[in-house]
XYZ file of C-alpha atoms in Angstrom:
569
model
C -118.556 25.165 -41.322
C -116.626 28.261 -41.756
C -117.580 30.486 -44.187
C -115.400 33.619 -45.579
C -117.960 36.007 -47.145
C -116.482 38.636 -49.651
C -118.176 41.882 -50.191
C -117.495 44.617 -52.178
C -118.896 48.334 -51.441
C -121.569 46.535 -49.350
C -122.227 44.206 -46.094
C -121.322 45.136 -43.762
C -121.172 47.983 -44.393
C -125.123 50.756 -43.290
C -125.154 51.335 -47.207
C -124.006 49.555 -50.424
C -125.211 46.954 -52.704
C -126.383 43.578 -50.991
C -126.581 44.749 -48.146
C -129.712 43.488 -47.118
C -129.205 39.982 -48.951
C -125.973 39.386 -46.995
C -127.423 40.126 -43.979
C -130.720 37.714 -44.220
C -128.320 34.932 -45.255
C -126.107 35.404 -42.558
C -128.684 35.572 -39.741
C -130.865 32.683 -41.324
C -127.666 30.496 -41.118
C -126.532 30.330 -37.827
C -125.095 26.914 -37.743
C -122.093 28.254 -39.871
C -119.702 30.626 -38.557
C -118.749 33.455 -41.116
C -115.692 35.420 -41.265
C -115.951 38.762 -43.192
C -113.726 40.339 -45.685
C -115.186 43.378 -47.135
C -113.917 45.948 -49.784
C -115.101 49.476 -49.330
C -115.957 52.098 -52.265
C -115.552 55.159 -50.093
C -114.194 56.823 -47.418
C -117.690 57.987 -47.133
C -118.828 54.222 -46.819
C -116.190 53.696 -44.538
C -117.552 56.393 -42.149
C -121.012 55.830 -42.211
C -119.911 52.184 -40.591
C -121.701 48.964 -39.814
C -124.817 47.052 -39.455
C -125.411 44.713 -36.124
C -124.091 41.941 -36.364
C -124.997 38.508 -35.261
C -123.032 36.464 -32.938
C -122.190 33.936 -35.792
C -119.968 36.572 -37.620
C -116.707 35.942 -36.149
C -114.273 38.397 -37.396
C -114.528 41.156 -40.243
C -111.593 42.436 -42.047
C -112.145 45.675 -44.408
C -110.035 47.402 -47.146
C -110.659 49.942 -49.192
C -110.882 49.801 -52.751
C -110.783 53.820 -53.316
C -107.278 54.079 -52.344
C -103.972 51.799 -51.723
C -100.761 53.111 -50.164
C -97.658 52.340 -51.857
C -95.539 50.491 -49.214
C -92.764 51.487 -50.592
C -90.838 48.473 -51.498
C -88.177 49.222 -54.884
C -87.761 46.145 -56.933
C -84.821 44.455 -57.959
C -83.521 43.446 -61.293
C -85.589 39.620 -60.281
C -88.299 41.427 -59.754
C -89.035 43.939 -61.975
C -88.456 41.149 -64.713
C -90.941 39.228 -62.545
C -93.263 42.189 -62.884
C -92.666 43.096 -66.812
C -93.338 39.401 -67.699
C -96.989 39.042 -65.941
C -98.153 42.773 -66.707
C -97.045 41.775 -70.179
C -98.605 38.994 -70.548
C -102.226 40.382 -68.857
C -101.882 43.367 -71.098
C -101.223 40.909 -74.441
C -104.727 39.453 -73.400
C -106.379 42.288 -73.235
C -105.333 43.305 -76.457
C -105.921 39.998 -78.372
C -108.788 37.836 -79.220
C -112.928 38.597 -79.161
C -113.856 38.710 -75.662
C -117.025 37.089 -75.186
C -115.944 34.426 -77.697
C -115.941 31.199 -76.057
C -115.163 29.201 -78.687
C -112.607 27.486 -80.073
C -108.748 26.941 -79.113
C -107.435 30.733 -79.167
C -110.236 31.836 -76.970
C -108.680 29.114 -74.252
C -105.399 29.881 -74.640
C -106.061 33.748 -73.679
C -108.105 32.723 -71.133
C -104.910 30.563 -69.718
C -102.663 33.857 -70.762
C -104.705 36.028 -68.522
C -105.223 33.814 -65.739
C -101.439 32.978 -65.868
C -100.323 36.818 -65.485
C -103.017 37.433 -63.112
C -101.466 34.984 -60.629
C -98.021 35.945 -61.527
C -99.452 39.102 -59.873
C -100.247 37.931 -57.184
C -97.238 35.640 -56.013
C -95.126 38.794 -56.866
C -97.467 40.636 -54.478
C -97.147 37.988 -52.263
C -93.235 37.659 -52.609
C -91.986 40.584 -52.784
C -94.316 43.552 -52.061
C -94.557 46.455 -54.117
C -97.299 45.778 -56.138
C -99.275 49.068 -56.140
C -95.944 51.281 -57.119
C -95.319 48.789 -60.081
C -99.218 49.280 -61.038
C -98.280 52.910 -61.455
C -95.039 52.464 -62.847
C -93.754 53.820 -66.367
C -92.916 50.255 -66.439
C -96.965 49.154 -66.368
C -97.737 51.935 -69.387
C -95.183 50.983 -71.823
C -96.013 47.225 -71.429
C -99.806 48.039 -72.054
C -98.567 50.772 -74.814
C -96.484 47.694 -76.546
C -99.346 45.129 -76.231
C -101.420 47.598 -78.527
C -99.035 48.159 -81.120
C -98.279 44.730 -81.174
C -99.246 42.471 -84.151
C -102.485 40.504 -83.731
C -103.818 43.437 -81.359
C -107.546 44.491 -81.943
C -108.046 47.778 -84.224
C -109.610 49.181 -81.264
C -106.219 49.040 -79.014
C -104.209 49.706 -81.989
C -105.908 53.204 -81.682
C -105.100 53.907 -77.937
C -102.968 57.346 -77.670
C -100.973 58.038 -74.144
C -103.665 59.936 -72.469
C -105.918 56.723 -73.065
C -103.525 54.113 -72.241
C -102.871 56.462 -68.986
C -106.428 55.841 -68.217
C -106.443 52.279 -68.907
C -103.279 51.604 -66.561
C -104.968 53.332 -63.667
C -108.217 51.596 -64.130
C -106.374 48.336 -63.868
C -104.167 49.681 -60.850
C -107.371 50.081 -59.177
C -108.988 46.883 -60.055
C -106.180 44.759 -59.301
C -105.873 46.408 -55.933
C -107.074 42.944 -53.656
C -103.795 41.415 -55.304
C -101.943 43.580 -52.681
C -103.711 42.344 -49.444
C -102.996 39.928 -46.595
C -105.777 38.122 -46.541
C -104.285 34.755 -48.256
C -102.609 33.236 -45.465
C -103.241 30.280 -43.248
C -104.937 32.760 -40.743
C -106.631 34.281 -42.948
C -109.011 33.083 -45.990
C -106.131 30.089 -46.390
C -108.343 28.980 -42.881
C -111.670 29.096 -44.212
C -114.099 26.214 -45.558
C -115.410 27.957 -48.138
C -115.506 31.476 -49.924
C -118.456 33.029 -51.211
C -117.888 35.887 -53.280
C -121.413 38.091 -53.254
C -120.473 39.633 -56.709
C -117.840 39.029 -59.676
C -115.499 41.471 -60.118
C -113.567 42.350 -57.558
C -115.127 40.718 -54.733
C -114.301 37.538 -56.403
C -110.498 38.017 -57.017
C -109.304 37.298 -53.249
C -111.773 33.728 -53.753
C -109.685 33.393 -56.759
C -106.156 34.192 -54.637
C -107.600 32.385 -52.078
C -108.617 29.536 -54.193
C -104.904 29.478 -55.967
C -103.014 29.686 -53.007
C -104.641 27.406 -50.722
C -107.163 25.678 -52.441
C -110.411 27.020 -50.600
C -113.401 26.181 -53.185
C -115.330 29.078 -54.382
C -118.607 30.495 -54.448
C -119.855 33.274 -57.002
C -123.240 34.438 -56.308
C -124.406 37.351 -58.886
C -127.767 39.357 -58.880
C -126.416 41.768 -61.530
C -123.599 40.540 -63.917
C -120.659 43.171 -63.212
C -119.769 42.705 -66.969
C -123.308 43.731 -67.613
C -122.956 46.560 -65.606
C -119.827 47.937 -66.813
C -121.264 47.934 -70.966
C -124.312 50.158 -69.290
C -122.071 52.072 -66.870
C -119.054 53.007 -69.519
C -120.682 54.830 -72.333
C -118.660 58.295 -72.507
C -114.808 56.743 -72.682
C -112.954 56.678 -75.712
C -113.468 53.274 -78.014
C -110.352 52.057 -77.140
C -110.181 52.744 -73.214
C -113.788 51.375 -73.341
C -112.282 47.909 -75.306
C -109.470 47.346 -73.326
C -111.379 47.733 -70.047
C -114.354 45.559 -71.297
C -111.785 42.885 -72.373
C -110.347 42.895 -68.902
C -114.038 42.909 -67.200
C -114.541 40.342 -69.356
C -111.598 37.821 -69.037
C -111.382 38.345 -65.339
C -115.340 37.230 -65.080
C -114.249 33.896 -67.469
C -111.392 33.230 -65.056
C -113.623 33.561 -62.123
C -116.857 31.517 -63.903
C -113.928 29.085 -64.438
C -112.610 29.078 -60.771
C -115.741 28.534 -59.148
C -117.115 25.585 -57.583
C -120.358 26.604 -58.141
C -122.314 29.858 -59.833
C -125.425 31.224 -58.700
C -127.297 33.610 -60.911
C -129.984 35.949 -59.530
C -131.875 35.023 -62.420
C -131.929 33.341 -66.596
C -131.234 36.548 -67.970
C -128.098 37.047 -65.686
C -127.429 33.483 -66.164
C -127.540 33.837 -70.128
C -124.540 36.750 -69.412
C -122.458 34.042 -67.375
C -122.737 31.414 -69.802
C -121.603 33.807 -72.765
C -118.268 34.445 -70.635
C -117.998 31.116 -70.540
C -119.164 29.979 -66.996
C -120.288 25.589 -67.289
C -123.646 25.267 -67.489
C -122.921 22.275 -65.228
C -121.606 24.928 -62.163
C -124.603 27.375 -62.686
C -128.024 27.130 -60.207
C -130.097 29.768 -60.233
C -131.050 31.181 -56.655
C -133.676 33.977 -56.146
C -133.434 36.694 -53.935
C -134.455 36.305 -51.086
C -136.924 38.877 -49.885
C -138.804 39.767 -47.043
C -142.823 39.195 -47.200
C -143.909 40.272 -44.113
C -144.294 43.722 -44.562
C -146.375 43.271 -47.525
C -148.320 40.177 -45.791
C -151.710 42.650 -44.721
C -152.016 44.145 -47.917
C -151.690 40.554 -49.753
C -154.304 38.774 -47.741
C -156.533 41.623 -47.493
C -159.494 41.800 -49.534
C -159.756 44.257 -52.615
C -159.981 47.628 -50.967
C -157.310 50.018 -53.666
C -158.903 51.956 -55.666
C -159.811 50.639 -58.695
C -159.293 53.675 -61.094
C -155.525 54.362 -59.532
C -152.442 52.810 -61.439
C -149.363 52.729 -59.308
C -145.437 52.908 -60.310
C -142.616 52.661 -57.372
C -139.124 52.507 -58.006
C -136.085 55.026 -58.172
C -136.931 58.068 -60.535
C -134.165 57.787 -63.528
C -134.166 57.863 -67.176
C -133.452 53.951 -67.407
C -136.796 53.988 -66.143
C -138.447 55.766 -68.647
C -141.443 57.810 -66.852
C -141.739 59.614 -69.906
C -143.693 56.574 -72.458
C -145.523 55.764 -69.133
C -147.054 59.336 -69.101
C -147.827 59.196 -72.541
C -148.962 55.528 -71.789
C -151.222 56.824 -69.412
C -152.517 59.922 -71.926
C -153.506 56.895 -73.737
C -154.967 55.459 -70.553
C -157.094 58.586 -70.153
C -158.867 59.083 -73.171
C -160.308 55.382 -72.855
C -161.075 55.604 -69.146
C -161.512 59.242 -67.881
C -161.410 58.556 -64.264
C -157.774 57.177 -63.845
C -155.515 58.577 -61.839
C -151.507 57.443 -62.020
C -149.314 57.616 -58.309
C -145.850 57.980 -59.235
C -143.913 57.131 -55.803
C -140.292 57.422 -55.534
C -137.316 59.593 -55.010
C -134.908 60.488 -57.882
C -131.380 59.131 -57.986
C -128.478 61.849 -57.814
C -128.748 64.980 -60.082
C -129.433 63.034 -62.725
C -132.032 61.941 -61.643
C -133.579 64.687 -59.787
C -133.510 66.612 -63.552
C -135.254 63.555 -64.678
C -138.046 64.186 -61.994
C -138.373 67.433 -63.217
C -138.757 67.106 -66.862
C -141.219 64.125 -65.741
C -143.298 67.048 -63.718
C -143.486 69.410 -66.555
C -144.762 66.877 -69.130
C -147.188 65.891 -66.866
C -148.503 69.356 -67.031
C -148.620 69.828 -70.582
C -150.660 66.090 -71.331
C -153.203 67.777 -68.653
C -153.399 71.181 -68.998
C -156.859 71.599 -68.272
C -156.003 69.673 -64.419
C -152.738 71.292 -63.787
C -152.373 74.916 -61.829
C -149.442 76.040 -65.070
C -146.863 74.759 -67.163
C -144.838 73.376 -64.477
C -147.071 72.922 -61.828
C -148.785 69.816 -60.606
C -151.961 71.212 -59.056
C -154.880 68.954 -59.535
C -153.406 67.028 -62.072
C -154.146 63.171 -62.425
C -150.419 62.357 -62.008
C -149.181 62.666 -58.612
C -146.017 62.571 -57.667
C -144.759 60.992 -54.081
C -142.076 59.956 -52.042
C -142.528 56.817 -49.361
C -142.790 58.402 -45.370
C -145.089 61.213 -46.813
C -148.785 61.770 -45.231
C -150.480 60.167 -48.167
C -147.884 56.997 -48.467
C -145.973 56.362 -45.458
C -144.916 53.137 -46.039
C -143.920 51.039 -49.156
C -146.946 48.642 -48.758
C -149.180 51.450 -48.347
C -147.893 52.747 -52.259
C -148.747 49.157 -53.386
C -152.258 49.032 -51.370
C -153.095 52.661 -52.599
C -153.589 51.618 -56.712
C -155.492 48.459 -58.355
C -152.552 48.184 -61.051
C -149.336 48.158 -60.547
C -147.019 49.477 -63.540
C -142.994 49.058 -64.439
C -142.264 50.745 -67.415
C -138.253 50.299 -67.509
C -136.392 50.485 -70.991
C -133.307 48.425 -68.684
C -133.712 46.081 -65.377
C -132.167 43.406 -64.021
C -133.774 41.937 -61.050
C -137.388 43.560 -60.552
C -137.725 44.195 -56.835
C -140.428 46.259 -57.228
C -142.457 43.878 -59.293
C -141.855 41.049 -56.816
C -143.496 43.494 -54.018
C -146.164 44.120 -55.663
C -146.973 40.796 -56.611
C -146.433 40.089 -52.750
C -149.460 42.679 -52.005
C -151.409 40.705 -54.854
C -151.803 43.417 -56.852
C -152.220 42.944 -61.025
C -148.880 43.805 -62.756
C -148.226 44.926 -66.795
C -144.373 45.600 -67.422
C -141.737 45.701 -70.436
C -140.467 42.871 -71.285
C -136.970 44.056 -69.940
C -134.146 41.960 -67.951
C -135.773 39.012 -66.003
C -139.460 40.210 -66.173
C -141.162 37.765 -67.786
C -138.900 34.900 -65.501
C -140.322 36.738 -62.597
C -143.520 37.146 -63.606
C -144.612 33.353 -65.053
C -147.711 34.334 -66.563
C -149.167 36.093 -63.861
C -148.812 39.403 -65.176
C -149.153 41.339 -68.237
C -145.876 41.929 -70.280
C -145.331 44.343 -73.463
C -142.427 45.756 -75.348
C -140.212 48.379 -73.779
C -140.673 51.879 -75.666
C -144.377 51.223 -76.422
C -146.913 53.837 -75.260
C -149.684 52.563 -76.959
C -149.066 48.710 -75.997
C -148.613 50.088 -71.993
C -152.155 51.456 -72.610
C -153.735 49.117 -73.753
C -152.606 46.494 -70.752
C -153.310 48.961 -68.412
C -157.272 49.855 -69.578
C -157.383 45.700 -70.382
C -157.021 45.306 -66.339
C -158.999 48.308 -65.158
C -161.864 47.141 -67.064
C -161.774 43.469 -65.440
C -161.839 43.530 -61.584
C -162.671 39.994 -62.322
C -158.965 38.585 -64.228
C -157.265 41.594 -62.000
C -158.042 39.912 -58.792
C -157.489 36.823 -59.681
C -153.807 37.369 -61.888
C -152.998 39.173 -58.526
C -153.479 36.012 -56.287
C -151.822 33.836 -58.717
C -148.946 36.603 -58.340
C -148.608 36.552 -55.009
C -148.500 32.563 -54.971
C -145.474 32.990 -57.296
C -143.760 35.625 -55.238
C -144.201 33.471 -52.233
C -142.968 30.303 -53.816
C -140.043 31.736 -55.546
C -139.128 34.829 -53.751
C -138.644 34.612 -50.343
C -135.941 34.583 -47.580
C -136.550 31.543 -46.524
C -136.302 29.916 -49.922
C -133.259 31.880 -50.551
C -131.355 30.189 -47.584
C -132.246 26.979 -47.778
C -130.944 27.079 -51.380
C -127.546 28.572 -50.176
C -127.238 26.122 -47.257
C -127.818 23.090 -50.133
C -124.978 24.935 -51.733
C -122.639 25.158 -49.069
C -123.019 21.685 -48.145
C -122.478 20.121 -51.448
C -118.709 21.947 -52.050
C -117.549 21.326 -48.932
C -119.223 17.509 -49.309
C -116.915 17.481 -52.871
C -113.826 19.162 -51.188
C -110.822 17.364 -50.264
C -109.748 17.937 -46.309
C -106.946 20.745 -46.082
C -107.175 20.396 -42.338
C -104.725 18.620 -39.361
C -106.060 19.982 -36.007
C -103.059 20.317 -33.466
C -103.044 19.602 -29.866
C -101.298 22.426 -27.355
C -98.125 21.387 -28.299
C -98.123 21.709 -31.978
C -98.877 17.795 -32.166
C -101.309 16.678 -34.855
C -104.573 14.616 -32.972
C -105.654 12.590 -35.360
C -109.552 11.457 -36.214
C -110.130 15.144 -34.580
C -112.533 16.328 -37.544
C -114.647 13.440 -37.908
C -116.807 12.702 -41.277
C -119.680 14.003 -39.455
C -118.602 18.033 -39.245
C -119.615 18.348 -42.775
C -123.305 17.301 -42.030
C -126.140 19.497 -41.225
C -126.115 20.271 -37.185
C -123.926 20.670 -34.525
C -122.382 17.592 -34.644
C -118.384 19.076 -33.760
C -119.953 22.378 -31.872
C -118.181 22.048 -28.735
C -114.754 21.494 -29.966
C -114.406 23.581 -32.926
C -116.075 26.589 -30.488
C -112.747 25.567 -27.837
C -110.624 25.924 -31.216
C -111.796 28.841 -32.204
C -112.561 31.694 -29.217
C -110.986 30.014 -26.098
C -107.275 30.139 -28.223
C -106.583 26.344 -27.572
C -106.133 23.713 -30.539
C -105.974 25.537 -33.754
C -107.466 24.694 -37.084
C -104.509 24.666 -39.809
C -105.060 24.852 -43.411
C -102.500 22.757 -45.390
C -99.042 22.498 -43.277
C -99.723 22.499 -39.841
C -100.012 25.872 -38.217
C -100.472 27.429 -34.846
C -104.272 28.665 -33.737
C -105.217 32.165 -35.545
C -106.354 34.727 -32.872
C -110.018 34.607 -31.510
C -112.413 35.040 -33.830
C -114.090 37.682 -31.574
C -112.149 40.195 -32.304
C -112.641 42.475 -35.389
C -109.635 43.585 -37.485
C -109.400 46.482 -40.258
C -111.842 48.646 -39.190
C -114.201 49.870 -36.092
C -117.757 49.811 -37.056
């Protein structure tokens, strides 16, 4: 089948989120043929360019979410009513109701509102043009300025002044950006069997458009819920730019959990998100990530040979984090077992981050003064600090191998890669109970409350005492990792998936002979079975510019799928 894989600020992109999901998944399925369409974050992104790609990708279209051109297009009476009515509407939504209240008959009926003005976006868009320069409109700031100050609004909109509404309007000018794009034709994602949106947010709105328009089913797979991330990412706006936006984060995720075909969460805790926006518990399978074992496959079937007074924390040095009750943790750690040594391996995160690593440094110094060189120096102290590629740990599985604990002392997490590595190297684990640990985990690992020196300490000394229970929690951890966690597991879930909506879709195909002639019986039941059944003619169809497919009316063939549009990578 054909898939049309949307991406946002990732695959295919040499960095962004996903990346390395998107890729495994595409490679492991090489039966289906995939057709890209890819939003960028940056030009930065944009330059850096793409990963290889396999033969089975057969096209990739880009556009870039950091900036839209205004084509120039001046609306007419028709449609500037056209436009006042929807951005109304979406803008009345926003203002009214509890978001995150799925109950009850108003919470529908803004739901419906929202979706409503959200298309009527998009067949403007589609009709007329012109949608970015109405986005940024006087037009677009009054509407949002009257939905506040209308009665029934939330006391939180009611509040908005003109520099906030300002900011509100261009956040939604940005967001609504994929409205304005090609893609929703017959040769584009109108020709696809099946759209799988890598994220919510908006990587899902052109499987919405494309869902409305031509009535390709949709697939929303999300390792970290982007209303989840927007309450952690938006903590310094104003109360009532911060409710506005989080109402529109939070009705365009209901509209998409409500689109879908099917929803995969990453995990229960992302899947407890979904189903508070609304998403049927009826659409929702949870799929690991899929991650790669072999790396980590000689230090997991080796015999014990870390050293078994060394605890070990990897990950990306930032407050969220929280390095800071893990050295006290280990203070704690000392006094009860004199010999330990903690290996903190990894590289801070911006400048944030890298002031993070610092502060970290110099309260390592002043827990051991009588090990460290000075205040701020490291010296000899018992808390090293490391970054993967240097002499002493030059690869991640050597960080893992190097310690007979491994430690994750986060205060926030969604999806713990790093626990799921080192429970792929078999090594003992004891982590806060924080986003999906314990799910990942399954009793094969010690768990205590986030924020808790003395509890962290306590696990910690528990397992260094024991090389007994640490060896074998370790093997039952990397059983679970390898059962649950892997690429290969991953896939085959996602090629179950695919299967089953296209199995559930209506036809929206006629294949047409080289004079525009329908040829009837020409997709037989069989092309929506596992194999290769229709290989040799849909191949013809596709690259050698013959017989097209056509997605509703009969169309003409699109152009080969060889080529690559939107971008050079």
């Amino acid at each position: 089948m054909r898939i049309g894989l949307l991406t946002e600020g990732g695959y295919p992109y040499v960095s962004g989120d996903a990346r390395l999901w998107c890729d495994r998944l595409v490679r492991g399925l090489e039966q289906h043929e995939f057709d890209i369409y890819a939003l960028s974050r940056s030009e930065h992104q944009e330059d850096e360019g793409w990963v290889q790609l396999p033969p089975q990708v057969g096209r990739v279209i880009t556009a870039p979410l950091w900036t839209a051109e205004d084509d120039g297009v001046v609306y007419g009476r028709r449609a500037r009513r056209r436009f006042a009515e929807s951005y109304g509407e979406l803008a009345a939504a926003l203002c009214e109701g509890a978001v995150g209240d799925t109950s009850g008959e108003s919470s529908a009926t803004e739901a419906d509102r929202f979706a409503n003005a959200l298309y009527g976006l998009a067949e403007l868009a589609r009709d007329e043009g012109g949608l970015v320069g109405a986005l940024r409109s006087e037009t677009a700031v009054r509407a949002l300025e009257r939905a506040c100050r209308a009665p029934g609004a939330r006391q939180t909109a009611r509040a908005a002044r003109v520099p906030e509404l300002l900011a509100v309007a261009g956040h939604l000018e940005r967001a609504l950006r994929p409205l304005s794009l090609d893609w929703y034709e017959d040769d584009g994602l109108g020709a696809v069997d099946l759209c799988h949106a890598t994220s919510g947010g908006p990587a899902a709105l052109p499987g919405l458009l494309a869902h409305h328009f031509c009535g390709v089913p949709l697939l929303v797979t999300e390792y970290g819920v982007r209303l989840r991330t927007h309450y952690l990412a938006d903590t310094e706006s104003p109360p009532a730019v911060r409710s506005l936006l989080t109402a529109f984060h939070g009705r365009l995720a209901t509209e998409t959990y409500r689109r879908a075909a099917v929803v995969t969460p990453g995990n229960t805790h992302a899947r407890r998100w979904q189903e508070r926006c609304g998403a049927d518990r009826e659409k929702l399978r949870t799929v690991y990530p899929g991650m790669d074992a072999a790396r980590f496959t000689e230090v997991g079937e080796s015999a014990e040979c870390a050293d078994p007074d060394t605890l070990v924390w990897v990950g990306r040095v930032e407050p969220a984090k929280d390095l800071i009750s893990l050295l006290h943790a280990f203070a704690e750690v000392r006094k009860e077992e004199p010999k330990t040594r903690l290996r903190i391996v990894g590289a801070p995160t911006g400048p944030e981050g890298a002031a993070y690593l610092g502060h970290c440094k110099a309260l390592a110094a002043q827990l051991f003064p009588d090990e460290a060189e000075g205040l701020h120096a490291v010296g000899d102290n018992p808390v090293c600090f490391e970054e993967i590629g240097g002499p002493e740990v030059p690869t991640l599985a050597d960080a893992y191998a190097s310690g007979a604990v491994t430690v994750l002392s986060s205060v926030v997490e969604g999806f713990p890669i790093t626990l799921v590595e080192a429970m792929f190297c078999g090594r003992a684990t004891v982590s806060t109970d924080v986003g999906a640990v314990v799910e990942v985990i399954g009793g094969t690992g010690l768990v205590v409350p986030p924020r808790n020196p003395k509890a962290l300490a306590e696990a910690c000394v528990t397992l260094l005492r024991d090389p007994e229970r640490r060896a074998r929690v370790g093997a039952a951890a990397r059983a679970r990792a390898l059962e649950l966690f892997t690429v290969e597991q991953n896939i085959t879930a996602f090629h179950g998936i695919y299967l089953e909506i296209v199995s559930h879709t209506p036809v929206r195909r006629v294949v047409l002979d080289d004079t525009g002639e329908p040829l009837p019986f020409a997709a037989p039941a069989e092309a929506h079975v596992p194999g290769r059944w229709t290989e040799h003619s849909t191949r013809v169809v596709a690259r050698g510019g013959g017989p097209g497919w056509a997605a509703g009316p009969p169309v003409r063939a699109t152009p080969p799928l060889a080529a690559t549009e939107g971008a050079t990578g």
